[in-house]
PDB file of C-alpha atoms in Angstrom:
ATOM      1  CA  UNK A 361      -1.906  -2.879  -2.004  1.00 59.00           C
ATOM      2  CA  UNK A 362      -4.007  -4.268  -4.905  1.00 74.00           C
ATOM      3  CA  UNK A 363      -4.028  -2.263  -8.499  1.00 84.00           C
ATOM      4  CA  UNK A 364      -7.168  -2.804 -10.371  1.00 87.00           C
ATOM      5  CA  UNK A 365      -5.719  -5.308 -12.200  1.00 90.00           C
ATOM      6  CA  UNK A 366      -4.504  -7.426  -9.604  1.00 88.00           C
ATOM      7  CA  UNK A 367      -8.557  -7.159  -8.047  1.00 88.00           C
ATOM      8  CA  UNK A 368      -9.821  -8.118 -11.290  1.00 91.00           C
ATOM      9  CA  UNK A 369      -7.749 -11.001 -11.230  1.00 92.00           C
ATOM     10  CA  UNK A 370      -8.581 -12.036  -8.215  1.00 91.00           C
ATOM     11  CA  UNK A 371     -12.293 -11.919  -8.401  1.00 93.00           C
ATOM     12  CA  UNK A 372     -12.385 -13.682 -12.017  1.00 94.00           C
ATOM     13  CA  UNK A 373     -10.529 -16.154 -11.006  1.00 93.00           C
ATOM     14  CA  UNK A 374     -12.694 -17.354  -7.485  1.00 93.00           C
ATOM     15  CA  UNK A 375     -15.572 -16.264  -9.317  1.00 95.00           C
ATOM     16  CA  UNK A 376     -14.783 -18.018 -12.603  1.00 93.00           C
ATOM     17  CA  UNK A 377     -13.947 -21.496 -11.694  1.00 94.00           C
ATOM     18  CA  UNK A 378     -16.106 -23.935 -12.894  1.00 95.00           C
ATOM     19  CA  UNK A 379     -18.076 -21.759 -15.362  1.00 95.00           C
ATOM     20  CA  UNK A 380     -18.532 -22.958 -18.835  1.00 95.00           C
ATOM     21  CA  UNK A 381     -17.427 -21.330 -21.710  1.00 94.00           C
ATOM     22  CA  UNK A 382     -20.921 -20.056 -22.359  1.00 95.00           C
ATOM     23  CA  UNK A 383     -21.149 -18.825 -18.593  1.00 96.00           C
ATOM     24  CA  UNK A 384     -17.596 -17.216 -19.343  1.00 95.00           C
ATOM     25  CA  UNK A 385     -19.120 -15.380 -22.699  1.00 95.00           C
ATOM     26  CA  UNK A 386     -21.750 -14.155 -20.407  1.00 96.00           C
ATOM     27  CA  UNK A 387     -19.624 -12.758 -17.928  1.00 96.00           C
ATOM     28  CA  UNK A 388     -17.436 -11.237 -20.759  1.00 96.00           C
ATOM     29  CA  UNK A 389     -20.381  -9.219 -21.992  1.00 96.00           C
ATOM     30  CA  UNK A 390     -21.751  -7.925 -18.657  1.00 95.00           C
ATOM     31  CA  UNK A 391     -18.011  -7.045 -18.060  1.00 95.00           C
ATOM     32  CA  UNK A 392     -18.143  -4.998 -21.421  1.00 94.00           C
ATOM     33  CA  UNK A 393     -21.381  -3.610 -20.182  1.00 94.00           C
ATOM     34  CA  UNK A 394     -20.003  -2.397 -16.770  1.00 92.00           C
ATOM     35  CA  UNK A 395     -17.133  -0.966 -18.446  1.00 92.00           C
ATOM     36  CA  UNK A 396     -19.249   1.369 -20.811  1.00 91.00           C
ATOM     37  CA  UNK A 397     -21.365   2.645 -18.563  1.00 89.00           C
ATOM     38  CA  UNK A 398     -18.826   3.591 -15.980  1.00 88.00           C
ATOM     39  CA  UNK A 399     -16.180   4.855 -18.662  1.00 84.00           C
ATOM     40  CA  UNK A 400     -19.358   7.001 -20.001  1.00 77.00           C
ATOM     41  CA  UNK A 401     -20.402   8.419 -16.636  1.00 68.00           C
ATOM     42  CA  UNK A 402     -22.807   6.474 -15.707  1.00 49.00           C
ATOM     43  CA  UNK A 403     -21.242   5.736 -12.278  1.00 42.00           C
ATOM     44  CA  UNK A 404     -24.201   6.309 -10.075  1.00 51.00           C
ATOM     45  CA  UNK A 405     -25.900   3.617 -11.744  1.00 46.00           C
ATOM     46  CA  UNK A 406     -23.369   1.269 -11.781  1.00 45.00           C
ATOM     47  CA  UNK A 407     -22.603   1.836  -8.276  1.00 47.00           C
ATOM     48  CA  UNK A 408     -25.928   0.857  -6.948  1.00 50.00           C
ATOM     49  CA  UNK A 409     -26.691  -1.944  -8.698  1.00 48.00           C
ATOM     50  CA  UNK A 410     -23.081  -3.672  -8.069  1.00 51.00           C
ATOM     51  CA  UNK A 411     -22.989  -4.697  -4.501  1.00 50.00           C
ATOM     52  CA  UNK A 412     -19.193  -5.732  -4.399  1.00 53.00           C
ATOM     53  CA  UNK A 413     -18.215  -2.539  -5.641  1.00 51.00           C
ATOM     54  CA  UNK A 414     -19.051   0.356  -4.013  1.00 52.00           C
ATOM     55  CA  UNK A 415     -16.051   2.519  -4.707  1.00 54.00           C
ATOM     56  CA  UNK A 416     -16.875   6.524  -4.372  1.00 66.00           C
ATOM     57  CA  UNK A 417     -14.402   7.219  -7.032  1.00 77.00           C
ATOM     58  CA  UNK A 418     -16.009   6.842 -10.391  1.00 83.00           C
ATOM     59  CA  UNK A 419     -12.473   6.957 -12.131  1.00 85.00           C
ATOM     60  CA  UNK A 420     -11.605   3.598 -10.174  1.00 84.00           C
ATOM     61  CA  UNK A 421     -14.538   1.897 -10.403  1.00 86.00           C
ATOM     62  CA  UNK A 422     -14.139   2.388 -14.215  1.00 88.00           C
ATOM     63  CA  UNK A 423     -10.846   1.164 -14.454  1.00 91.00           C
ATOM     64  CA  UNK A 424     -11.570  -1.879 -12.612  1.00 91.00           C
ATOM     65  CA  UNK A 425     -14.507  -2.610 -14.743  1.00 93.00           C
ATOM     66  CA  UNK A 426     -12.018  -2.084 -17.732  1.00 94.00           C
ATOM     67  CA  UNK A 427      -9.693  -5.112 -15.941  1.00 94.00           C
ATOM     68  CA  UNK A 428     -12.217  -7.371 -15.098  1.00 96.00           C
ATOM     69  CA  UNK A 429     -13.401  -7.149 -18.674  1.00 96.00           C
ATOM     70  CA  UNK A 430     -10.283  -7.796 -20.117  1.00 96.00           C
ATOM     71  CA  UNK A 431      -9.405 -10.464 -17.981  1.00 95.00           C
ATOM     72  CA  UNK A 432     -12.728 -12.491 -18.483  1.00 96.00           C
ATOM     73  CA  UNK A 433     -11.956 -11.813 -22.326  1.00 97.00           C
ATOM     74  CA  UNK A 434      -8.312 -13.415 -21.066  1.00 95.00           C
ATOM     75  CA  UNK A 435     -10.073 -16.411 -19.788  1.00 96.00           C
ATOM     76  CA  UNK A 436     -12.330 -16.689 -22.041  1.00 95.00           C
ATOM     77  CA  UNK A 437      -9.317 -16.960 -24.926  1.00 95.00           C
ATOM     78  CA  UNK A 438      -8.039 -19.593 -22.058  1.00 95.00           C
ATOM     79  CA  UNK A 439     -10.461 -21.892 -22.306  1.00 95.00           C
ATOM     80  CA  UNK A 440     -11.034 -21.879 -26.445  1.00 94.00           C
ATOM     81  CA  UNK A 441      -7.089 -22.360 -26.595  1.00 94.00           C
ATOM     82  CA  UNK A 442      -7.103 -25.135 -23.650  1.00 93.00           C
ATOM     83  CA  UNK A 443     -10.334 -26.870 -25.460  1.00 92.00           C
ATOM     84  CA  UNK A 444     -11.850 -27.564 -21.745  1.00 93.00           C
ATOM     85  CA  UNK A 445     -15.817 -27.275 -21.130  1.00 91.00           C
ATOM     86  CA  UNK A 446     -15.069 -25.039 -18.066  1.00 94.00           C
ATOM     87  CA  UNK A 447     -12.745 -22.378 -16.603  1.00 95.00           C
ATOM     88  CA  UNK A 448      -9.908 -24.568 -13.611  1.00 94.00           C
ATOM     89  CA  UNK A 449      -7.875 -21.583 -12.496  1.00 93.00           C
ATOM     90  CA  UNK A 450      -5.560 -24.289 -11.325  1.00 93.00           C
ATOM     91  CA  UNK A 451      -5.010 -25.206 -15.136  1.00 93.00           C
ATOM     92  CA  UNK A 452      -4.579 -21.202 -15.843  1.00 93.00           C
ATOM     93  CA  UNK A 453      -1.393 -21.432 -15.814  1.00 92.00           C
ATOM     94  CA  UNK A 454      -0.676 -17.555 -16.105  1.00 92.00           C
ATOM     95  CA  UNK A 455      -3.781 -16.789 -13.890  1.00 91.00           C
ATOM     96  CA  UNK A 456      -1.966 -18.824 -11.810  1.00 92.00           C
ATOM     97  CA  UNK A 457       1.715 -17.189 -11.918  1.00 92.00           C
ATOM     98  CA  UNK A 458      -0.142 -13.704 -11.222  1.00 90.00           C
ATOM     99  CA  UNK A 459      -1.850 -15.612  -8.031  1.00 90.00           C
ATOM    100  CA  UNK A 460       1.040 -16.530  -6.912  1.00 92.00           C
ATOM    101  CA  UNK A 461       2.560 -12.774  -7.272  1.00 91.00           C
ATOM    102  CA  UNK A 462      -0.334 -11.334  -5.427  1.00 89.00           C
ATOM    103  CA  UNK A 463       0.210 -13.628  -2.274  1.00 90.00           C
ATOM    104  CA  UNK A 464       4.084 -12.806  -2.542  1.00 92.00           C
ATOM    105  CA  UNK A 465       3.333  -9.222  -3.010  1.00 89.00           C
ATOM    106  CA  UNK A 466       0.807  -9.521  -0.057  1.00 89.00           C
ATOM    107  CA  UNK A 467       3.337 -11.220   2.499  1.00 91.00           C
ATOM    108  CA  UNK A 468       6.248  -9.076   1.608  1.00 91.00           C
ATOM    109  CA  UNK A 469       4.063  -6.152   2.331  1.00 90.00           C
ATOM    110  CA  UNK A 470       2.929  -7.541   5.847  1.00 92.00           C
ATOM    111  CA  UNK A 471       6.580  -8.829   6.605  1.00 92.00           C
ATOM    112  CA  UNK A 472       7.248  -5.072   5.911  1.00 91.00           C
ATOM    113  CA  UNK A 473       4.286  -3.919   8.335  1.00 91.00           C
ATOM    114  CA  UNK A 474       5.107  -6.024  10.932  1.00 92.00           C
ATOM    115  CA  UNK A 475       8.677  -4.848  11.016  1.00 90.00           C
ATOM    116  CA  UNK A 476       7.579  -1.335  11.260  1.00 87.00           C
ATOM    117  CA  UNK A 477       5.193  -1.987  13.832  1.00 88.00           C
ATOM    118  CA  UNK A 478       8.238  -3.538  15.567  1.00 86.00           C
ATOM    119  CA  UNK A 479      10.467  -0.707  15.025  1.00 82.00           C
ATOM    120  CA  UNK A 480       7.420   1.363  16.477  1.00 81.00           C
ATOM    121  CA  UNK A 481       7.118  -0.374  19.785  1.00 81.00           C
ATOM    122  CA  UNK A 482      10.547  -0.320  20.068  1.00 75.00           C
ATOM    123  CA  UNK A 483      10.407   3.273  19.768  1.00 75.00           C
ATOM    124  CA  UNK A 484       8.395   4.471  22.383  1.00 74.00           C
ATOM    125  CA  UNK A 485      10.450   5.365  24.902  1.00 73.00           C
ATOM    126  CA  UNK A 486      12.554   7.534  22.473  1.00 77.00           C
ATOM    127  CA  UNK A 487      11.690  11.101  22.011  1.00 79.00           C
ATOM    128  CA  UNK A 488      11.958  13.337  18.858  1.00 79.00           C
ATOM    129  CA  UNK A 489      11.325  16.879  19.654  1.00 84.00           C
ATOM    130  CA  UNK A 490      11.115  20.066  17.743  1.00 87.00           C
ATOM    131  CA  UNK A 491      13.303  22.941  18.848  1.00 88.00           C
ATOM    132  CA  UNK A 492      12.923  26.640  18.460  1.00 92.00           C
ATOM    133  CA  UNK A 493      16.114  28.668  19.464  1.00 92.00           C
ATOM    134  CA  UNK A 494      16.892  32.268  19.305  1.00 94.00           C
ATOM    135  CA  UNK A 495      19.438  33.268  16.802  1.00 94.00           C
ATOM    136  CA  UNK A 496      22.226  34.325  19.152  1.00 94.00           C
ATOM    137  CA  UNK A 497      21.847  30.576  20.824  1.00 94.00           C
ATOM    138  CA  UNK A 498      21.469  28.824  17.283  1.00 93.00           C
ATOM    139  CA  UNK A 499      24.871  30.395  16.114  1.00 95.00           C
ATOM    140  CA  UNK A 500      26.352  29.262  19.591  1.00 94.00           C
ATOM    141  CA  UNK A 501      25.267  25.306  18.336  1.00 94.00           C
ATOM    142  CA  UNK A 502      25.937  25.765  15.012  1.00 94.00           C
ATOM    143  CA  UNK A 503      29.450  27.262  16.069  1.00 94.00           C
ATOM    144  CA  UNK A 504      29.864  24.202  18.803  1.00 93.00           C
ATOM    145  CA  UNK A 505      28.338  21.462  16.231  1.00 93.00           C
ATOM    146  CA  UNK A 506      30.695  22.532  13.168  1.00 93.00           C
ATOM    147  CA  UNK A 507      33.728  22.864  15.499  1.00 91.00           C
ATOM    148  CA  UNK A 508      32.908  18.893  16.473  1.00 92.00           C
ATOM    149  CA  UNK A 509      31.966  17.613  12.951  1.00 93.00           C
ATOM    150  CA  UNK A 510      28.432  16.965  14.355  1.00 94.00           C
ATOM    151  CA  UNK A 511      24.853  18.461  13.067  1.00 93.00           C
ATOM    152  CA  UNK A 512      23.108  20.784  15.752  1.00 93.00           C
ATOM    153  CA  UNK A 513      20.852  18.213  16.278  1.00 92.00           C
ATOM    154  CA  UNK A 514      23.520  15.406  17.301  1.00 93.00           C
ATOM    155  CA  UNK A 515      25.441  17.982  19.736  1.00 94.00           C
ATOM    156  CA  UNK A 516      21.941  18.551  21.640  1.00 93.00           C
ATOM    157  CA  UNK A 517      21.162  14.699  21.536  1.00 92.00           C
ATOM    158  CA  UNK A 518      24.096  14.732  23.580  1.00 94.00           C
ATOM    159  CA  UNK A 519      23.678  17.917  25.734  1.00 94.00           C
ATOM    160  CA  UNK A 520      20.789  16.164  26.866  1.00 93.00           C
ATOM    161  CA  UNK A 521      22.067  12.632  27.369  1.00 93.00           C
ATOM    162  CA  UNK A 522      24.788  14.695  29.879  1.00 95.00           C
ATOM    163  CA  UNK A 523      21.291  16.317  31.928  1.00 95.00           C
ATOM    164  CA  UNK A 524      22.015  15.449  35.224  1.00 95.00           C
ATOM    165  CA  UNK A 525      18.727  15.956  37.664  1.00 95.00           C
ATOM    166  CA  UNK A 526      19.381  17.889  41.249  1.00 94.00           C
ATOM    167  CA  UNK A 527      17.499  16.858  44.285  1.00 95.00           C
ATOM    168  CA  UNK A 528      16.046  20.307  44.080  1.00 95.00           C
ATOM    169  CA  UNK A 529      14.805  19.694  40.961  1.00 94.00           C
ATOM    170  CA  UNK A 530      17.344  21.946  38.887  1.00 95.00           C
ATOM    171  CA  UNK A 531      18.957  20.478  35.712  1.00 95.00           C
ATOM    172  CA  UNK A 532      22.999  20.998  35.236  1.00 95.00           C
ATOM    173  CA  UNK A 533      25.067  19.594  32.346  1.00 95.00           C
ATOM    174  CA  UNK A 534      28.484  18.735  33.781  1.00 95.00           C
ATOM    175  CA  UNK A 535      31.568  19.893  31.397  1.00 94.00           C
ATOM    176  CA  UNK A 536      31.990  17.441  28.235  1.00 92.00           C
ATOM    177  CA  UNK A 537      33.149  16.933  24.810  1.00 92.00           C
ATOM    178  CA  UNK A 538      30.754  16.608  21.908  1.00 92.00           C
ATOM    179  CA  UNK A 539      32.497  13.142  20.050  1.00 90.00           C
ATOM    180  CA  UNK A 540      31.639  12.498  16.963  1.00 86.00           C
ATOM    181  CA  UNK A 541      31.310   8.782  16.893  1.00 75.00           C
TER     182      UNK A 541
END
C-alpha cells in the first residue's frame, strides 16, 4: 500500500520528532551510510544489523534507504529554514500534507477492502462454473445465443435458472424463450 517513500516518511517523521538539529545531522549521515552500502551490495550486512528492516529483497531495502536519506536531508533543510532547535512534525508543514495523504490513501484503500469483502459474502451462494462442451453442442448455443442477442454464457445462465428438479431425481427444462433483458 506504502511506496518506499511514503515508509520513509513515515518513520522520519515518528522517529524524528523532537531531535535536534545535531541529532537530525546524525541521522542524515547514518541514512547516507545505509544507502551506500545497500546500493553497493552490501545487503546482507545491512540486513542484519537493521532490526526494522528485514526486507529479503535487496533492491527494496536499497531504495528505502535512498528515501529515508533524502527525507532526513528534507528535514534537516526544515529545521535550518524554520530556525527551531528541534524537528515538530506538526510544524512540517509538507511532512504534514504527505501524512495526511497516507491516512487518506490508507482509508480509501480499506473502504475499498471492505466493500469487496462485502461483495464477497454476498457472493457465496452464487456459482461461476467452467464449461466444456463438444463442438456439435457449442454450435447449437452459439446458434441459440446469437439468434437471442445473448452470449453463450447468458443463454445457459438461463437454461439453468429454468432446471426444474423431479421427485425421481431427473432434471427437465420446461420450453422457454431466452430474453435478452
Amino acid at each position: 500500500m506504502w511506496c518506499a517513500d511514503d515508509v520513509a516518511r513515515d518513520v522520519v517523521r515518528r522517529r524524528g520528532a523532537g531531535l535536534s538539529a545535531a541529532e537530525v545531522l546524525g541521522k542524515v549521515a547514518e541514512a547516507a551510510v545505509r544507502e551506500r552500502e545497500t546500493a553497493g551490495g552490501l545487503t546482507g550486512w545491512a540486513r542484519q544489523s537493521s532490526s526494522e528492516l528485514s526486507y529479503e529483497d535487496p533492491q527494496h531495502l536499497a531504495e528505502v534507504w535512498k528515501a529515508r536519506h533524502a527525507e532526513w536531508r528534507r528535514v534537516r533543510d526544515w529545521i535550518a529554514a524554520a530556525g527551531t532547535a528541534a524537528y515538530d512534525p506538526e510544524q512540517d508543514s509538507v511532512g504534514s500534507a504527505w501524512a495526511r495523504e497516507r491516512v487518506e490513501r490508507r482509508a480509501a484503500a480499506l473502504t475499498g477492502h471492505a466493500a469487496w469483502m462485502a461483495q464477497r459474502r454476498g457472493a457465496k451462494d452464487e456459482l461461476r462454473a467452467e464449461v466444456w462442451l463438444d463442438a456439435s453442442t457449442g454450435r447449437r448455443l452459439r446458434a441459440v445465443a446469437e439468434g437471442a442477442g445473448l452470449a453463450a454464457e447468458q443463454v445457459l445462465a438461463q437454461l439453468a435458472q429454468h432446471v426444474v428438479l423431479g421427485p425421481d431425481g431427473t432434471l427437465s427444462v420446461p420450453p422457454f424463450t431466452p430474453v435478452n433483458s
